[in-house]
Structure formats: structure tokens, C-alpha cells
Short mmCIF file of C-alpha atoms in Angstrom, two decimals:
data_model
loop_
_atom_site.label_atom_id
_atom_site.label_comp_id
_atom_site.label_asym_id
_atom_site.label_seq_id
_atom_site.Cartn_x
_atom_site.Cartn_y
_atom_site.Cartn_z
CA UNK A 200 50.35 -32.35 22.39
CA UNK A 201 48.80 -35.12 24.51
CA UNK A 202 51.29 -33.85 27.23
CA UNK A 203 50.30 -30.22 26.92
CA UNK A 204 46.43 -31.43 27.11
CA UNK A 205 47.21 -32.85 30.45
CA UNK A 206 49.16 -29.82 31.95
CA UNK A 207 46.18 -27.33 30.58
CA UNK A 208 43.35 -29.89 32.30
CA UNK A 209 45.16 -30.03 35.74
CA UNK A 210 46.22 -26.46 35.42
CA UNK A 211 42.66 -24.97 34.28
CA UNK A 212 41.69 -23.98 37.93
CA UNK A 213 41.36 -20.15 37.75
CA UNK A 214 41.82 -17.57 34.94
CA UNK A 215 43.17 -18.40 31.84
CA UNK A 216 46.48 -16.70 32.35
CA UNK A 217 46.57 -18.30 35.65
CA UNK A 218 45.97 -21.68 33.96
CA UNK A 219 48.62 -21.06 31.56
CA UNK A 220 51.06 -20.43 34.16
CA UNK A 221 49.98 -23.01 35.88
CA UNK A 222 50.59 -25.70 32.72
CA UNK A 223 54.09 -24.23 32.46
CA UNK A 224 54.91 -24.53 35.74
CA UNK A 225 54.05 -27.78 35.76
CA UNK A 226 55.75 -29.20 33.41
CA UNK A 227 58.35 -32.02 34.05
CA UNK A 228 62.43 -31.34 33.34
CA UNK A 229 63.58 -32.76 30.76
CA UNK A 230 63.53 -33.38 26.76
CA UNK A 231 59.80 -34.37 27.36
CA UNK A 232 58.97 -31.31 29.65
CA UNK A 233 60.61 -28.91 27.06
CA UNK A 234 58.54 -30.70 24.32
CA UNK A 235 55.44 -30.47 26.67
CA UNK A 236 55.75 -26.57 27.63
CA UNK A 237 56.20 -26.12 23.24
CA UNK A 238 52.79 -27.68 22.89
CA UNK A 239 51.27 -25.75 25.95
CA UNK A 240 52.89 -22.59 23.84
CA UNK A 241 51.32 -23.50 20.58
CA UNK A 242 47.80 -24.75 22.47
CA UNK A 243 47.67 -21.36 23.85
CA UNK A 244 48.21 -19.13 21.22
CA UNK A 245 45.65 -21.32 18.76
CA UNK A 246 42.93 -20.61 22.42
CA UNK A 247 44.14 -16.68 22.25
CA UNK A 248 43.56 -16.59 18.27
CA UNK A 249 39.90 -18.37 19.13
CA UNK A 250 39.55 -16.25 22.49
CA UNK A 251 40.06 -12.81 19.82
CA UNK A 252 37.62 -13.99 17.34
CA UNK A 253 35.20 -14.76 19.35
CA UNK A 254 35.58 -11.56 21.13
CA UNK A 255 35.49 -9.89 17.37
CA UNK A 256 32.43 -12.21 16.61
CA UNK A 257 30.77 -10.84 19.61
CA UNK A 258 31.40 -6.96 18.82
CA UNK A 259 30.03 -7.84 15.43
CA UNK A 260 27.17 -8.90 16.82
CA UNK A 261 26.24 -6.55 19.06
CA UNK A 262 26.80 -3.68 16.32
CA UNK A 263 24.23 -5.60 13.84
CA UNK A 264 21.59 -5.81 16.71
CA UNK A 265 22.46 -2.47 17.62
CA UNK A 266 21.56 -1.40 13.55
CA UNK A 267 18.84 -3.56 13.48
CA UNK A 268 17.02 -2.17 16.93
CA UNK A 269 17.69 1.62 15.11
CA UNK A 270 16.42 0.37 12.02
CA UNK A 271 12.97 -0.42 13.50
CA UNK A 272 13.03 2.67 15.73
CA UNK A 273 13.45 4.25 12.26
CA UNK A 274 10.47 2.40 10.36
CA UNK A 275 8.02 2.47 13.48
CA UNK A 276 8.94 6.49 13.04
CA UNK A 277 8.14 6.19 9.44
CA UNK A 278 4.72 4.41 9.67
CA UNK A 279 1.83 5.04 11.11
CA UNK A 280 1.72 1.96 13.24
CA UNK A 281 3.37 -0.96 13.77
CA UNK A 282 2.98 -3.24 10.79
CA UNK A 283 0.24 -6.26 10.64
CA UNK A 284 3.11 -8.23 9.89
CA UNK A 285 5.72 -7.44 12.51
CA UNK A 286 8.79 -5.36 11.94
CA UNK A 287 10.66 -8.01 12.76
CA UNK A 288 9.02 -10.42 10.92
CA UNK A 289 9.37 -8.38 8.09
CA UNK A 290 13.23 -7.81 8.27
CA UNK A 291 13.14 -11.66 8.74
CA UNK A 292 11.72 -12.31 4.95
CA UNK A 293 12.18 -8.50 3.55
CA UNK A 294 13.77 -10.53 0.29
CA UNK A 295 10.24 -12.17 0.06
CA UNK A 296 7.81 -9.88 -2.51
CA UNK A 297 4.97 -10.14 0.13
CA UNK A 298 7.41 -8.48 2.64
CA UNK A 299 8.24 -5.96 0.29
CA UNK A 300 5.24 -5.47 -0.49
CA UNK A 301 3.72 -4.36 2.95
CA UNK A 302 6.32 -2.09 3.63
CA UNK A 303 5.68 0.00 0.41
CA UNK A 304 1.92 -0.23 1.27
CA UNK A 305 2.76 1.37 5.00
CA UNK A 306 5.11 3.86 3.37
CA UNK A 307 2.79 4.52 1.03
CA UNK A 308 -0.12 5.26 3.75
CA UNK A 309 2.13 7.56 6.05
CA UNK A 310 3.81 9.63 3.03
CA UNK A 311 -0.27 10.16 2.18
CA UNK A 312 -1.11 11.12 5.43
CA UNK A 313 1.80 13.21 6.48
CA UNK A 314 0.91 15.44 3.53
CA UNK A 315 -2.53 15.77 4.10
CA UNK A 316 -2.21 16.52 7.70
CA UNK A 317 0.42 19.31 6.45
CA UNK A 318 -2.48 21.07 4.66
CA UNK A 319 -4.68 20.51 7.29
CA UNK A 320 -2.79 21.46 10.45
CA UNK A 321 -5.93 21.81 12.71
CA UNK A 322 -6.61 18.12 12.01
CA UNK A 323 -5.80 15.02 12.48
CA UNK A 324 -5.58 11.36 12.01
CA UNK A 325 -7.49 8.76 14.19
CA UNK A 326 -5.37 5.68 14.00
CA UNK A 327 -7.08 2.25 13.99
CA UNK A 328 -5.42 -1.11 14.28
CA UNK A 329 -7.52 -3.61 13.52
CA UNK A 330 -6.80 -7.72 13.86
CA UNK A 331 -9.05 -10.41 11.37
CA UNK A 332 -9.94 -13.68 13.14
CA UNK A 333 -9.83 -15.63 10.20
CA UNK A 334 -6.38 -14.07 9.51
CA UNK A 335 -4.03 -10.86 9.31
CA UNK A 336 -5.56 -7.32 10.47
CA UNK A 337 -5.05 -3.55 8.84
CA UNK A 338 -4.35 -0.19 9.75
CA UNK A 339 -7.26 2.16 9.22
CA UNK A 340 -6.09 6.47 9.33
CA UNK A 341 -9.11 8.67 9.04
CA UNK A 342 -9.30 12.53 9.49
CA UNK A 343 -12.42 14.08 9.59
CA UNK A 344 -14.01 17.66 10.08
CA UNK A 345 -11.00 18.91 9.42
CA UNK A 346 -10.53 22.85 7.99
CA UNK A 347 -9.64 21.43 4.20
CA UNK A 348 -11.08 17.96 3.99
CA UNK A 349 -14.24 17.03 5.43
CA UNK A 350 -13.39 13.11 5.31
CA UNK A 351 -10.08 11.44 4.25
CA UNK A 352 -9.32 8.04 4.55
CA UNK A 353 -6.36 5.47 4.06
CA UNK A 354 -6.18 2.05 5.29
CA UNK A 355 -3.62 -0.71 5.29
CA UNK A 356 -4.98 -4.10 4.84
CA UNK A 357 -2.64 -7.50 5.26
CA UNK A 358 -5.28 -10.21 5.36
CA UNK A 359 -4.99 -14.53 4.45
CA UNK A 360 -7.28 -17.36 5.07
CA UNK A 361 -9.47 -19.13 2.91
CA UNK A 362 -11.37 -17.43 -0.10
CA UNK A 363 -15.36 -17.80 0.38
CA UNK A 364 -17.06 -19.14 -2.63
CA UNK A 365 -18.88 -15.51 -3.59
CA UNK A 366 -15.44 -14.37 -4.08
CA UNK A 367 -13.89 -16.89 -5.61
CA UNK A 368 -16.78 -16.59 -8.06
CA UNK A 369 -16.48 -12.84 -8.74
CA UNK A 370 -13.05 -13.97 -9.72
CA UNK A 371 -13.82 -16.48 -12.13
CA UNK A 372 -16.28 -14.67 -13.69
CA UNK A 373 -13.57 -12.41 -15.08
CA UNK A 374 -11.61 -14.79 -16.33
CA UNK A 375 -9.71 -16.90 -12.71
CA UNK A 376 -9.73 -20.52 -13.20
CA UNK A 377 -8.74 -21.51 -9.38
CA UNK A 378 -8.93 -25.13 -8.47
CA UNK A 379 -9.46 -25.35 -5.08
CA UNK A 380 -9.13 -28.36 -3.18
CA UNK A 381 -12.10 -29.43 -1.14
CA UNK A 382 -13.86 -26.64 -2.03
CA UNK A 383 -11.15 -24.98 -0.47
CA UNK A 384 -8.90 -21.75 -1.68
CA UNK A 385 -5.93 -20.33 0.65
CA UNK A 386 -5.14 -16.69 -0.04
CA UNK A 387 -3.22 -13.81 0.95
CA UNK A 388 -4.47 -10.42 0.13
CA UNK A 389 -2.75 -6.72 0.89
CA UNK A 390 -3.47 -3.31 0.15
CA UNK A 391 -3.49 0.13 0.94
CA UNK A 392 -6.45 2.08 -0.50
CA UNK A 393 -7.56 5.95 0.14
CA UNK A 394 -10.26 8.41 -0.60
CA UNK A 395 -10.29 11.93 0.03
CA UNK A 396 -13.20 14.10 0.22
CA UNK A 397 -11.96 18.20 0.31
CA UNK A 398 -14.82 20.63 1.67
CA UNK A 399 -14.18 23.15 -0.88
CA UNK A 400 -16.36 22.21 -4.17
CA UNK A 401 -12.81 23.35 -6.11
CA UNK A 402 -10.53 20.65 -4.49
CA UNK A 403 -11.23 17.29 -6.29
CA UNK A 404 -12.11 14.06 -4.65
CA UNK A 405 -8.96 11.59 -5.32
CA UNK A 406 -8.84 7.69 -4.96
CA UNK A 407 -6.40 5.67 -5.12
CA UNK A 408 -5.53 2.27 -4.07
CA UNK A 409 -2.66 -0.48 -4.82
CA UNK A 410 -2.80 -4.21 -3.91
CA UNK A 411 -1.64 -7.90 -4.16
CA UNK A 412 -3.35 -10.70 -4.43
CA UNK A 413 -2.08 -14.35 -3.94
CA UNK A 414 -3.82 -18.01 -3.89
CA UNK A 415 -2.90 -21.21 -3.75
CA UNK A 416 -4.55 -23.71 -5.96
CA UNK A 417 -5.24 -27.55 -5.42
CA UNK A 418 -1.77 -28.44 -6.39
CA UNK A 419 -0.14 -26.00 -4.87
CA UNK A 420 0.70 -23.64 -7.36
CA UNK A 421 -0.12 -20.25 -6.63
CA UNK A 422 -1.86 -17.69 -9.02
CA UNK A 423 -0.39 -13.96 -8.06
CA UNK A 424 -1.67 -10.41 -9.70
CA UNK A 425 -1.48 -6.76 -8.53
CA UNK A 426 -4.52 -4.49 -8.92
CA UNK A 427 -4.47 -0.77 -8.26
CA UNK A 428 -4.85 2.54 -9.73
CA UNK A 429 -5.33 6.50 -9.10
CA UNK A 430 -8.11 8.72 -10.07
CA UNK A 431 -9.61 12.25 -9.66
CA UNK A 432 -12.88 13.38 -9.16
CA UNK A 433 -14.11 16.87 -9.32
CA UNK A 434 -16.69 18.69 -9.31
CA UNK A 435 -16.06 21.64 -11.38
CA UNK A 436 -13.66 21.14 -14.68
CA UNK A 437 -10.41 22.94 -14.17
CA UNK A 438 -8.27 21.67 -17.44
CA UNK A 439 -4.86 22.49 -15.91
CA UNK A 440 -5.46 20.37 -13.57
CA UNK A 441 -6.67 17.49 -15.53
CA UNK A 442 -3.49 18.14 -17.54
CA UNK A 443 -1.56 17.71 -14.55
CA UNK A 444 -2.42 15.03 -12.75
CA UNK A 445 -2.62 12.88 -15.72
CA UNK A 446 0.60 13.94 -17.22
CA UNK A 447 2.13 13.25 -13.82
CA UNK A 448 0.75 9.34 -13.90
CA UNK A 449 1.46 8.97 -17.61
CA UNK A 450 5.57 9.94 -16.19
CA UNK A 451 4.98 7.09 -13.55
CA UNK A 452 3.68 4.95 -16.40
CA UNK A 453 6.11 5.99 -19.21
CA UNK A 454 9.43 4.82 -16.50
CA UNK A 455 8.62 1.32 -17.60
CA UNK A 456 6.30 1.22 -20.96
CA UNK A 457 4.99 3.77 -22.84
CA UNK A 458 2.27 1.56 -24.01
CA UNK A 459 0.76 1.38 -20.45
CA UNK A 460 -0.64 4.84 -19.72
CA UNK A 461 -2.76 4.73 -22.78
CA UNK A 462 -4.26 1.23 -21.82
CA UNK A 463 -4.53 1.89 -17.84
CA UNK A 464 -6.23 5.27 -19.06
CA UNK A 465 -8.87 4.03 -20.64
CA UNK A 466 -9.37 1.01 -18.54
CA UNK A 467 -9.78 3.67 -15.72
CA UNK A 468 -12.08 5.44 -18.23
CA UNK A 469 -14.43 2.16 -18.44
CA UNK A 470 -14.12 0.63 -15.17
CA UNK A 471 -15.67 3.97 -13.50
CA UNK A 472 -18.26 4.06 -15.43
CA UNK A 473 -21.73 4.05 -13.83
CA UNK A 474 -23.90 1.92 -16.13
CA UNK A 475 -27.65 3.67 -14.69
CA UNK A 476 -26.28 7.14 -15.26
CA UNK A 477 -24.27 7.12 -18.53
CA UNK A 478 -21.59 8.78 -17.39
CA UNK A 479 -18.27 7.87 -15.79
CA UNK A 480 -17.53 8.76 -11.72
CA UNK A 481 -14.97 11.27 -12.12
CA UNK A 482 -11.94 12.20 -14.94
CA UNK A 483 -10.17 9.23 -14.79
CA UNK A 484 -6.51 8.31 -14.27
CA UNK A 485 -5.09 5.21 -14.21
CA UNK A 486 -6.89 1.15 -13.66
CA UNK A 487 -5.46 -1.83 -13.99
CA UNK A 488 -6.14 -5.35 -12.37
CA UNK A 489 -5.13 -8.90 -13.32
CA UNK A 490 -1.14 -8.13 -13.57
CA UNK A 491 0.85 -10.96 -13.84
CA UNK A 492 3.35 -10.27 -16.39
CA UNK A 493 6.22 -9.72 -17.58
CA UNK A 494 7.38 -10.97 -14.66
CA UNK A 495 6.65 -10.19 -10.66
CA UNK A 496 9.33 -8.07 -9.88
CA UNK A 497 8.84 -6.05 -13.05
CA UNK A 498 5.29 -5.68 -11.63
CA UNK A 499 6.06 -4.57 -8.40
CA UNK A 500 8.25 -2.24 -9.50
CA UNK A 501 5.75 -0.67 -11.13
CA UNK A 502 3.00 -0.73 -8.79
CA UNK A 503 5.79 1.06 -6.91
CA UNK A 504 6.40 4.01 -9.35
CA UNK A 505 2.34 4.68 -9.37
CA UNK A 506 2.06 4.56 -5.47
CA UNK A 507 4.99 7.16 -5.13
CA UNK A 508 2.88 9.54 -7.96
CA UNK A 509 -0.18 9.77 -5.48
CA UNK A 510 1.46 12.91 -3.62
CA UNK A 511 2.84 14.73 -6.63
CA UNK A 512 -0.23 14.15 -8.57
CA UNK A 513 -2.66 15.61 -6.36
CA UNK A 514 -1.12 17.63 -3.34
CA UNK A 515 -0.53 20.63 -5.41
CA UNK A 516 -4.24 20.57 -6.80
CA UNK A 517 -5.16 21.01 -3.16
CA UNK A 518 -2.90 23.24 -2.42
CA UNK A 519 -3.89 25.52 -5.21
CA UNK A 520 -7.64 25.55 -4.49
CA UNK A 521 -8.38 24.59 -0.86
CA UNK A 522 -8.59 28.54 -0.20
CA UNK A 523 -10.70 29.22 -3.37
CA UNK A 524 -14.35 30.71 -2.75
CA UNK A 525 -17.31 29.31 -3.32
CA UNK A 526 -21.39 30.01 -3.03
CA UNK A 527 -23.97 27.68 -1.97
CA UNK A 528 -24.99 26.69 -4.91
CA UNK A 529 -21.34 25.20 -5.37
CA UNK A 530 -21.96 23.31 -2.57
CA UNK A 531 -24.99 22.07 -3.37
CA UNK A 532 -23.68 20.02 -6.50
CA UNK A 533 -20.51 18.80 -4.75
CA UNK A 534 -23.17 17.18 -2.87
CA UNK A 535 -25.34 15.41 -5.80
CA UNK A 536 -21.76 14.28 -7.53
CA UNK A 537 -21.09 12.82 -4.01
CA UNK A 538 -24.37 11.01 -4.52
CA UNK A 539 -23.20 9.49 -8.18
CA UNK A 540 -19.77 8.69 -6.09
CA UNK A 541 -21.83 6.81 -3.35
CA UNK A 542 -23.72 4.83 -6.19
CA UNK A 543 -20.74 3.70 -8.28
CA UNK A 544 -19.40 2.08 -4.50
CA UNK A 545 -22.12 0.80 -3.74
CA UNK A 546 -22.92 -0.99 -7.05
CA UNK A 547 -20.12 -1.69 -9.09
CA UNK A 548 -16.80 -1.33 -7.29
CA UNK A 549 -14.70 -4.48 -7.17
CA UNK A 550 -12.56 -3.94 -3.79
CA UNK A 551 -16.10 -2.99 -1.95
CA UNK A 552 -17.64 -6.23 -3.44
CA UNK A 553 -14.63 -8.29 -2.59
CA UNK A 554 -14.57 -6.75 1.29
CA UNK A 555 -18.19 -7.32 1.92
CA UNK A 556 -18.47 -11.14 0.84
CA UNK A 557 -14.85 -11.87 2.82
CA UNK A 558 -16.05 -13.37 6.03
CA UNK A 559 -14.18 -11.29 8.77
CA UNK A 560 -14.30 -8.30 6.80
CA UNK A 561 -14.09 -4.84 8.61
CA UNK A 562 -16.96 -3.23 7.00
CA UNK A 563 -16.03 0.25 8.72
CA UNK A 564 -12.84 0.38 6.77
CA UNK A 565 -14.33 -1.24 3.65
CA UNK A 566 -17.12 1.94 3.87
CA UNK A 567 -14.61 4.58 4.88
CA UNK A 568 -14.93 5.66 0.96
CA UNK A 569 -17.82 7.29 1.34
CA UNK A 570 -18.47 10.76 2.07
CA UNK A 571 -20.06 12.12 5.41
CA UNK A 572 -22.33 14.22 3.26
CA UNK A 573 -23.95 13.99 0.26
CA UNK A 574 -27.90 14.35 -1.50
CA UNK A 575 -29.85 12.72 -4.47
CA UNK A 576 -32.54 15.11 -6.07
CA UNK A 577 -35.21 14.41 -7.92
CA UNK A 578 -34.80 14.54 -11.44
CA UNK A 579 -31.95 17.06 -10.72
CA UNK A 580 -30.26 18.75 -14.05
CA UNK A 581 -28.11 21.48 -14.56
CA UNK A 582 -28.49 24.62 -16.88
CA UNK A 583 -27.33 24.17 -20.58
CA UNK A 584 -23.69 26.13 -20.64
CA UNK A 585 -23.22 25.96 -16.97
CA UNK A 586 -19.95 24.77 -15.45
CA UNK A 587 -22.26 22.34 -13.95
CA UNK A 588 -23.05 21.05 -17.74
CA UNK A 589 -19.19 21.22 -18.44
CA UNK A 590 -17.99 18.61 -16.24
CA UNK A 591 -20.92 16.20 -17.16
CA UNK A 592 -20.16 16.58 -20.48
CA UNK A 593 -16.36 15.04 -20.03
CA UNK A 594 -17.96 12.54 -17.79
CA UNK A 595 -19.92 11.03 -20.16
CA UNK A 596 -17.14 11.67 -23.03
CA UNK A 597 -13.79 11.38 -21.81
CA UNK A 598 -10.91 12.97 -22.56
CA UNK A 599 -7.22 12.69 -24.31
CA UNK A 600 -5.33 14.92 -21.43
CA UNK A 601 -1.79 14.63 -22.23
CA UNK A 602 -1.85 15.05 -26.11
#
């Protein structure tokens, strides 16, 4: 084999085949040239069986860059912008929750969108990519003016840095205990969160909004939850579609406990309640914050079968009334609700809070809930047995709407 070594080394002057020739040729007469040109024989076929598999290797290759480049030509189709992220970053940890986690949050923002704009042809979606200094950025998609909804919003948010104190005491006070070290709290924080405001008083306003939340404590453990949840607000009563969209979140709900639709339910019921009115924003739906158990897969999952409800749940409530007639004086209390969904923002909602005392914040996206119109009157109240008195009677008394 040493022999053959030799032969290939002088011989290896030119193209392989050339070489091999070469090493052959060269070989002395002779027991020790036969044994020589066996060796060359065997060294050559063991560099053709490395020559092929590299060659395979190679073709391999190329075909999985070739799937991943159509891959992301396939996601940056599906999105509605490029993700805070990276795509690539993102197909780099997509076992990672956090990864998986921002992709269902951009799916979940361009399946929302893309059905909107489909009910609203004329309009269209102004598409904002924002960066944070302190860390991460967002994806803000507002329509506006448009034929069916006079302002709809949903925005991506993928932020991380360190938690100011104000939050870090909001969290505490229900219930966080986060050590932080040198005053100090790293966190990671993701979302996507809508509102939609129709024109027609008979088309409900809908929010919903999904996130994760992640910090890392003194030690370096790291607390995790999910928040999110989906509710209607309308401003006349129509009890089929109450029935509806509830009964199509309690199905979301019911996939993985039966027990949680009754619990989220009422949660929503209490959590949109606006203490200086007595009465609650809108109908309700589903709330939930805090989740950390059973486990965070189990969560996630979850979180994922509410987020893909959001379209069937409220879609064909649009669909069925954005053509519907209405009078002035229609309008004129879609306005003053608008004013009661203004002060419940403003006041007592926790992702507004959160957004306005995170230095960095993008306050434009954090205020993209509320509505480009709305009016507060004095001492304003509607006739006894009006369908004005209906709906504030199920405001400030919910209802069971699945039973």
C-alpha cells in the first residue's frame, strides 16, 4: 500500500483518470510491481466510492437548500412581512416554543387580515414594520376608511430586554414573585393582538389577542405563561349570534378540557368589566392569563386551537350584517358604546398598561384599539324597552350562551 501511495503522489499531475493511469504505468515489473498496481487498484476504487458520495452528499445538499429557499418563499407569501425574528432564524430554532410561537402569531395576523380584506375589497392594509431599541420590533396591519370597517387593526409584537420596575410591579401585584437580580429582570414578550371596528352599528366590534410571556429570574430560572383571549362587542343584541360565536370558542375550548370554556367565560365576563359604569364592555368570550400548566406544550397547543377560532367565530357575523340598514340614531349609539370601549382601554386593560410603562414602547400600535370615532353624552340613557336598553341589560348581567 506504501508502494501504491508513492505511484498515486508522483502520478497525481492531471485528472484523476490521468493520475491513475499514470500510477499504473508506473509501476515497476515484477512480484513487487504486480503487488504495487493491486494496491493502486484497491486505493482507487476506495477514492471512486469517496469521489460518489461526496458527489451524492453534494446533490443532497443542494436539494435541502433548494427546499429550504422554497420554504421561505412560501412563508414570506404566507405572512404579512418578514418576521421580527428572521425566517431563517426561525427555521434555525423552529423546535424552540418561542420559535413556534411567532410563527403561529404571524399566521395568525395574515389568516385575520386576508379575511377581512376579502370583505372589504375596496380596502386595504397599511403594513408597518417597526424595530424596538431596547430589543425586538413588531408588525403593525391597519385598514381604515374602508366600505365595511371603519378601523381594523392587528399587530405582531416580538419584543425582549429588561422589565421596568412599573411592570414588574403590575405583575406582582397579581400574584408574580420575580427575583430580579440587581434590580434587574430579562424578558421576552410576543403577541399578536387585533381590534376591529365595522361601520355598520349591526356588525360587532371583536378583540382578540394571544401572547407569551417569558422572564428570567436572579438564578436563572425562567417563569413562562400565555395570556390571550377573544371577545365580541356589539351594539345591538342579536342572540344567534351570541350563540354562535360562543359556541364556536367553547368547540376550541372543549378540544382539550371541557372545564375551560366555563372558567375562561366568566373570567372574560369579569375582566371586561368597567368598574365606573357597572356594566361589562361587550358580551364576552373567552380570558385567560397566568397559564402555566399542565405543561407548556399542552398550553401552546391550546393557545393554538383559540387563535385558529378567531375567523370562524366572527367572519360570518360580518358577513351576515355588514349590508344591514341602519338610521342615524343607530349610529349615534354605536358611537357612545365606542366611548365605554375607549374608557375600559384606557383605564383598566392590562396589555395597554403593560405597553405604555415598557420603555421603547410603540404607543401607535399600543393605541391602534381605539376607534377613529366615537362621543360621550351627558347623562345619556336610553328608552325603557328599547333595543338600546336590551343590550345594556346583558352587559350588566351576563349571559349562559351555549346552554
Amino acid at each position: 500500500m506504501a508502494a501504491a501511495a508513492r505511484l498515486f503522489r508522483g502520478a497525481a499531475r492531471g485528472p484523476p483518470a490521468l493520475a491513475f493511469a499514470r500510477a499504473l504505468g508506473s509501476a515497476p515489473s515484477g512480484p513487487a510491481g504486480r503487488g504495487a498496481r493491486r494496491a493502486a487498484l484497491a486505493a482507487a476504487g476506495t477514492l471512486g466510492g469517496l469521489g460518489l458520495a461526496l458527489g451524492l452528499w453534494r446533490r443532497q445538499a443542494a436539494l435541502a437548500a433548494a427546499r429550504e429557499d422554497e420554504e421561505e418563499k412560501e412563508l414570506r407569501q404566507r405572512f404579512m412581512a418578514p418576521p421580527v425574528s428572521g425566517l431563517r432564524e426561525l427555521r434555525r430554532r423552529r423546535r424552540e416554543l418561542r420559535s413556534r410561537m411567532e410563527l403561529l402569531i404571524m399566521e395568525t395576523q395574515a389568516e385575520v387580515c386576508r379575511a377581512l380584506t376579502a370583505l372589504d375589497p375596496g380596502a386595504s392594509f397599511a403594513v408597518d414594520s417597526w424595530e424596538r431599541k431596547e430589543g425586538g420590533g413588531g408588525i403593525s396591519c391597519v385598514l381604515q376608511d374602508g366600505e365595511v370597517f371603519e378601523k381594523a387593526g392587528v399587530n405582531v409584537s416580538v419584543v425582549s430586554g429588561l422589565l421596568s420596575e412599573e411592570a414588574a410591579r403590575q405583575m406582582r401585584s397579581r400574584g408574580k414573585s420575580l427575583k430580579a437580580k440587581d434590580g434587574k429582570l430579562p424578558f421576552c414578550a410576543m403577541g399578536v393582538s387585533s381590534v376591529i371596528h365595522p361601520k355598520n352599528p349591526h356588525v360587532p366590534t371583536m378583540h382578540f389577542n394571544y401572547r407569551y410571556f417569558e422572564i428570567e429570574e436572579a438564578d436563572g430560572t425562567k417563569q413562562w405563561w400565555f395570556g390571550g383571549g377573544t371577545d365580541l362587542t356589539p351594539t345591538y343584541l342579536n342572540e344567534e349570534d351570541a350563540v354562535h360565536f360562543h359556541k364556536t370558542l367553547k368547540e376550541a375550548c372543549d378540544k382539550h378540557d371541557p372545564k375551560l370554556y366555563p372558567k375562561y367565560k366568566k373570567w372574560c365576563d369579569d375582566y371586561f368589566y368597567i368598574k365606573h359604569r357597572g356594566e361589562r364592555r361587550g358580551i364576552g368570550g373567552i380570558f385567560f392569563d397566568d397559564m402555566d400548566s399542565p405543561s407548556k406544550e399542552e398550553v401552546f397547543q391550546f393557545v393554538k386551537s383559540c387563535a385558529k377560532a378567531v375567523v370562524p367565530c366572527y367572519i360570518p357575523i360580518v358577513k351576515k350584517h355588514c349590508h344591514d340598514s341602519f338610521t342615524p340614531e343607530e349610529k349615534l349609539w354605536q358611537q357612545l358604546r365606542r366611548g365605554r370601549y375607549v374608557e375600559f382601554n384606557l383605564v383598566y386593560d392590562r396589555g395597554t398598561k403593560f405597553g405604555l410603562l415598557t420603555p421603547g414602547s410603540r404607543i401607535e400600535s399600543i393605541l391602534m384599539s381605539l376607534p377613529l370615532t366615537a362621543r360621550w353624552e351627558y347623562m345619556h340613557t336610553p328608552p325603557e324597552s328599547s333595543k338600546e336598553a336590551e343590550i345594556l341589560e346583558v352587559l350588566r348581567n351576563p349571559k349562559d350562551w351555549v346552554h
